[in-house]
mmCIF file of C-alpha atoms in Angstrom:
data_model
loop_
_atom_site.group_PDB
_atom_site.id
_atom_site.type_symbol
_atom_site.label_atom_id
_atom_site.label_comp_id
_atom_site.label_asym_id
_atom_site.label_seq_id
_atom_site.Cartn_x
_atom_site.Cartn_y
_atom_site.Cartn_z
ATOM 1 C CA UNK A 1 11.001 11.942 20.971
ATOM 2 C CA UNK A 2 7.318 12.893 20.917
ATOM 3 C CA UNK A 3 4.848 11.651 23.120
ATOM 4 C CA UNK A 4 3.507 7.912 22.031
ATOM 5 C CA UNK A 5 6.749 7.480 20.246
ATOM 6 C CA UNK A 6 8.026 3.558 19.839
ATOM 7 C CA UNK A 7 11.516 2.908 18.801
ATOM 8 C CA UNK A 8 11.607 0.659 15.582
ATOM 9 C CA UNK A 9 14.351 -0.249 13.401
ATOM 10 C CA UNK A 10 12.261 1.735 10.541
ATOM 11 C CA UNK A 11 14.749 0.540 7.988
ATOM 12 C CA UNK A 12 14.532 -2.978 9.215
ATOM 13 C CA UNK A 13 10.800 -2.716 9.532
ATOM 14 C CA UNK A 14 10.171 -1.722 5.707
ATOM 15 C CA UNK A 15 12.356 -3.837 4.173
ATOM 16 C CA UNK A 16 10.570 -7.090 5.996
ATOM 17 C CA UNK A 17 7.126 -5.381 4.700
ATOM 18 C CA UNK A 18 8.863 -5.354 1.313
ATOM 19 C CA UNK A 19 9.646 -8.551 1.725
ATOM 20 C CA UNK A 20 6.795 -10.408 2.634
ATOM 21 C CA UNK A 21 4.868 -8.898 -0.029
ATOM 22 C CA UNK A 22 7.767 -9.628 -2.939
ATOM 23 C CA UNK A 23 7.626 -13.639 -1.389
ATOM 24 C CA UNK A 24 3.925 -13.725 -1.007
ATOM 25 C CA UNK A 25 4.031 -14.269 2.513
ATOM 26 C CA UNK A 26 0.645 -13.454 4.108
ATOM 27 C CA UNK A 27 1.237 -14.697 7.615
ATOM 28 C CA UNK A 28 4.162 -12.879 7.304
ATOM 29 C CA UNK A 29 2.634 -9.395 6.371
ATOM 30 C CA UNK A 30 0.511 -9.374 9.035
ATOM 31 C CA UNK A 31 2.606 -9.861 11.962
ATOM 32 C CA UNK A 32 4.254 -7.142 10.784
ATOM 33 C CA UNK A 33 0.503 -5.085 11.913
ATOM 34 C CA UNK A 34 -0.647 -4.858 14.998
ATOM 35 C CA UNK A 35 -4.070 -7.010 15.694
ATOM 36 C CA UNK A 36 -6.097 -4.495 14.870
ATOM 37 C CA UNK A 37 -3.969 -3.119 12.237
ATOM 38 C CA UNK A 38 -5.218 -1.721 9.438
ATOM 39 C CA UNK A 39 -3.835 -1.756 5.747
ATOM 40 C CA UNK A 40 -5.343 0.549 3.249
ATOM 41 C CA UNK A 41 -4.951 -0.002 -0.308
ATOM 42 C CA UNK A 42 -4.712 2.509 -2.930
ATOM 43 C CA UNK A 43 -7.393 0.197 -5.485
ATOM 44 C CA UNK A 44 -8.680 -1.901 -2.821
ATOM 45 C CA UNK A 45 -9.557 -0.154 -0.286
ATOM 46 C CA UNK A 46 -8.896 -0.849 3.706
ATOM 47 C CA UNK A 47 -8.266 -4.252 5.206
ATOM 48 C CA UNK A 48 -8.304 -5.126 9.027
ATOM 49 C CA UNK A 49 -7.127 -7.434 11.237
ATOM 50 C CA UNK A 50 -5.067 -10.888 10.751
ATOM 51 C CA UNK A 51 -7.698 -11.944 8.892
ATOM 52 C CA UNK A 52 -8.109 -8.892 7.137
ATOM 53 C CA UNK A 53 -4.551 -8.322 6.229
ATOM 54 C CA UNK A 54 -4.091 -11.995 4.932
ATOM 55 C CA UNK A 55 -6.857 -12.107 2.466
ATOM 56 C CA UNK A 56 -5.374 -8.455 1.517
ATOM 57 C CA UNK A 57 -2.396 -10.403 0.810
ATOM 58 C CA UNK A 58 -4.209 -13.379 -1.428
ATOM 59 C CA UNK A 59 -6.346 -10.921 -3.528
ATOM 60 C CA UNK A 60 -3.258 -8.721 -4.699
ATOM 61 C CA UNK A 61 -1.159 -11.631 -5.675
ATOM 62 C CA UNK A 62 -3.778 -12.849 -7.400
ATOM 63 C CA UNK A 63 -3.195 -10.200 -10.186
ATOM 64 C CA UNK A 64 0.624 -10.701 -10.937
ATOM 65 C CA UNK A 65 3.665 -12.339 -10.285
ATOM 66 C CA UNK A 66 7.576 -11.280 -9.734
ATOM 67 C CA UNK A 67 6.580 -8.410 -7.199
ATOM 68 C CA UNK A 68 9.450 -6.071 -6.229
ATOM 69 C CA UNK A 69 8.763 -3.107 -3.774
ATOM 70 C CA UNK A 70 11.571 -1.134 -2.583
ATOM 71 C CA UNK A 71 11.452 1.920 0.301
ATOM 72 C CA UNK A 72 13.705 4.908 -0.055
ATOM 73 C CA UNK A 73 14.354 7.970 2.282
ATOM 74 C CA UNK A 74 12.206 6.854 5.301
ATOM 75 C CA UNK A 75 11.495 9.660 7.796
ATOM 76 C CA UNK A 76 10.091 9.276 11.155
ATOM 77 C CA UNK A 77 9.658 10.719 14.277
ATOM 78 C CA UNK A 78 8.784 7.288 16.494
ATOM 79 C CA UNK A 79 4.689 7.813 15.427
ATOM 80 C CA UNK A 80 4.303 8.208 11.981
ATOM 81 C CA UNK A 81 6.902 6.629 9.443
ATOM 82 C CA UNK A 82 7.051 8.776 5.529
ATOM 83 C CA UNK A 83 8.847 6.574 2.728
ATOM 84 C CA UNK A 84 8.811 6.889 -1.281
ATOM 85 C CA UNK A 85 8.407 3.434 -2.770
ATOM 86 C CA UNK A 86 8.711 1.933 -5.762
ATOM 87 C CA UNK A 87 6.157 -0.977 -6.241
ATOM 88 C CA UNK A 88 5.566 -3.039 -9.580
ATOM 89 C CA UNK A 89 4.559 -6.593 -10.418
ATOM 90 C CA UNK A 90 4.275 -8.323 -13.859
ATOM 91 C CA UNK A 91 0.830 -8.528 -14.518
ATOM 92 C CA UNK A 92 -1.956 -11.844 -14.879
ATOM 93 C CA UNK A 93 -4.880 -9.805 -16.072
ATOM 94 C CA UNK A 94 -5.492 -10.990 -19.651
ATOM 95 C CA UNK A 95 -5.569 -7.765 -21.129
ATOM 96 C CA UNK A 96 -2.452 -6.711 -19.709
ATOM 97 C CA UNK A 97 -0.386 -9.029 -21.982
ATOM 98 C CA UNK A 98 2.193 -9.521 -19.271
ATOM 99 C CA UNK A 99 3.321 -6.225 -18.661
ATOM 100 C CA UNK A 100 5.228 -5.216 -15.603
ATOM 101 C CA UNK A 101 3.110 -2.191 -13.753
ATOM 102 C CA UNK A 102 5.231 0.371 -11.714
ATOM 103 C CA UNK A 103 3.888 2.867 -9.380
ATOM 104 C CA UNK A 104 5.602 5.370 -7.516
ATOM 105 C CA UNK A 105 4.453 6.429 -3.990
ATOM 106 C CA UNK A 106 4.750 7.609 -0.498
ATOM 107 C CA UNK A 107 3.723 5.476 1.928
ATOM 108 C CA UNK A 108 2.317 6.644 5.225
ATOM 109 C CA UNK A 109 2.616 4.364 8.282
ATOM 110 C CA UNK A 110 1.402 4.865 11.724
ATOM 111 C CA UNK A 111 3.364 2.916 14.614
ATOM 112 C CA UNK A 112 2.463 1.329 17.708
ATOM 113 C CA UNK A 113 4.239 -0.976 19.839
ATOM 114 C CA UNK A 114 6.833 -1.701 17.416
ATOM 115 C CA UNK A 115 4.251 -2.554 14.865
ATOM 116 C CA UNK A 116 2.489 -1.292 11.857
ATOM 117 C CA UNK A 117 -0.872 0.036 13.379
ATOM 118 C CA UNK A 118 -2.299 1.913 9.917
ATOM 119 C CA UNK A 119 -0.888 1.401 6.716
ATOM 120 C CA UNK A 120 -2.129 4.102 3.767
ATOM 121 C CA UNK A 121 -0.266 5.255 0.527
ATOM 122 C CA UNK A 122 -0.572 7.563 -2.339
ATOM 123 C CA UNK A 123 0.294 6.312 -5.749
ATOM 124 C CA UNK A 124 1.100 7.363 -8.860
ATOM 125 C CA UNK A 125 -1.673 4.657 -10.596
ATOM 126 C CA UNK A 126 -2.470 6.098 -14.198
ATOM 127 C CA UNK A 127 0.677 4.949 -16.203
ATOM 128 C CA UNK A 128 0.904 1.081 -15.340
ATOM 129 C CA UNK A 129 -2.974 1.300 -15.718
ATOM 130 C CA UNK A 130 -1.943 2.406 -18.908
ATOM 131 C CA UNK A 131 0.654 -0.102 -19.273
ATOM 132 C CA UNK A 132 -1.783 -2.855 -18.597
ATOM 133 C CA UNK A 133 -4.140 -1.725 -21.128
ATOM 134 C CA UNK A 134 -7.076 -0.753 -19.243
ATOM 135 C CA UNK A 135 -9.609 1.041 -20.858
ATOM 136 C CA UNK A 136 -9.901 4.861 -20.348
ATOM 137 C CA UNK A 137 -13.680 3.760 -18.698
ATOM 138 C CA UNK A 138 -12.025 1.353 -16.014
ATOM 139 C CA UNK A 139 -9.318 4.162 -15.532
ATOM 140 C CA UNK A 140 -12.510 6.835 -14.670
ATOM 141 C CA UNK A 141 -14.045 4.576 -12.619
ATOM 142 C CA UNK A 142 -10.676 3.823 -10.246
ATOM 143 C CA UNK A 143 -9.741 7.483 -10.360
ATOM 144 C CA UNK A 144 -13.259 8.507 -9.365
ATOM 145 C CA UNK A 145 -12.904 5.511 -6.450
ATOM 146 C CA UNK A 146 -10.216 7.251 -5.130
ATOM 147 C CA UNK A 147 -11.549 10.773 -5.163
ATOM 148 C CA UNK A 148 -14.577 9.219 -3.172
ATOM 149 C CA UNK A 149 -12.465 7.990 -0.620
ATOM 150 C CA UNK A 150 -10.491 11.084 -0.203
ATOM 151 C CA UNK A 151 -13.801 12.953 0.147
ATOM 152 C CA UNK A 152 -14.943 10.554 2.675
ATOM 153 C CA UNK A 153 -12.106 11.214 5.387
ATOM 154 C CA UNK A 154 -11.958 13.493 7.640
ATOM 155 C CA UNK A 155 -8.871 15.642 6.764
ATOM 156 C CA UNK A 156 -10.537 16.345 3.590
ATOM 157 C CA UNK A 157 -14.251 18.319 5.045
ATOM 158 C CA UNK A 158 -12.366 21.388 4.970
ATOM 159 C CA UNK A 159 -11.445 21.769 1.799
ATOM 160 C CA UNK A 160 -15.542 20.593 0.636
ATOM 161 C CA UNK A 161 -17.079 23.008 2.616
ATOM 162 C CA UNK A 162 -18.424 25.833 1.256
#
């Protein structure tokens, strides 16, 4: 096992993350983190903290209802957690009409003490933006979000430099 390795039921550990998100269960969701844990969102962006991680939790189910997230194929080696997910929710938004959004992803979870220390994902977005009926100028604007943030870490300098 490497070196800062914790030993965590990983299949245990997603499905109550799963979970608590499906039942809207804030409180829930974040004592899943670890007190300064950190959850970043593919549209919203990062959210720290109890505090943090519980308004996370009210703003998302604020845009839809029926939520159903399932994990497949986690790998792990004690640190760092990899798992595909499925994610989708029946959207509120009132140009969405009600339709369900589904994203595909990989989320990538950093571990410490048992718990969820950083949370961060990559998503398949554009078709249940689509779905919803966003407009192709909200679309730009979420896609060019994301590409800002991607810029702005540090694994990326690299491949900006000239």
């Amino acid at each position: 096992m490497n070196e800062g390795a914790t030993t965590v039921d990983v299949p245990a550990l997603l499905r109550a993350l799963c979970d608590s998100c499906e039942k809207y269960k804030g409180e829930t969701f974040a004592d899943l983190f670890t007190e300064d844990g950190v959850y970043h969102d593919v549209f919203y962006g990062a959210f720290k903290g109890r505090e943090g991680l519980e308004a996370f939790n009210r703003l998302v189910f604020g845009a839809g209802e029926d939520y159903r997230w399932d994990m497949f194929d986690p790998v792990t080696d004690g640190r760092m957690v990899y798992a595909r997910y499925v994610f989708s929710y029946r959207s509120t938004l009132p140009e969405a009409n009600g339709a369900r959004a589904i994203f595909e992803g990989v989320s990538m979870i950093k571990l410490r003490d048992g718990k969820i220390a950083e949370y961060r994902e990559i998503a398949l977005t554009a078709p249940a933006l689509v779905e919803m009926n966003f407009a192709p100028e909200r679309i730009a604007r979420l896609a060019a979000k994301q590409g800002a943030e991607l810029k702005g870490r540090a694994e990326a300098q690299r491949h900006l430099a000239d």
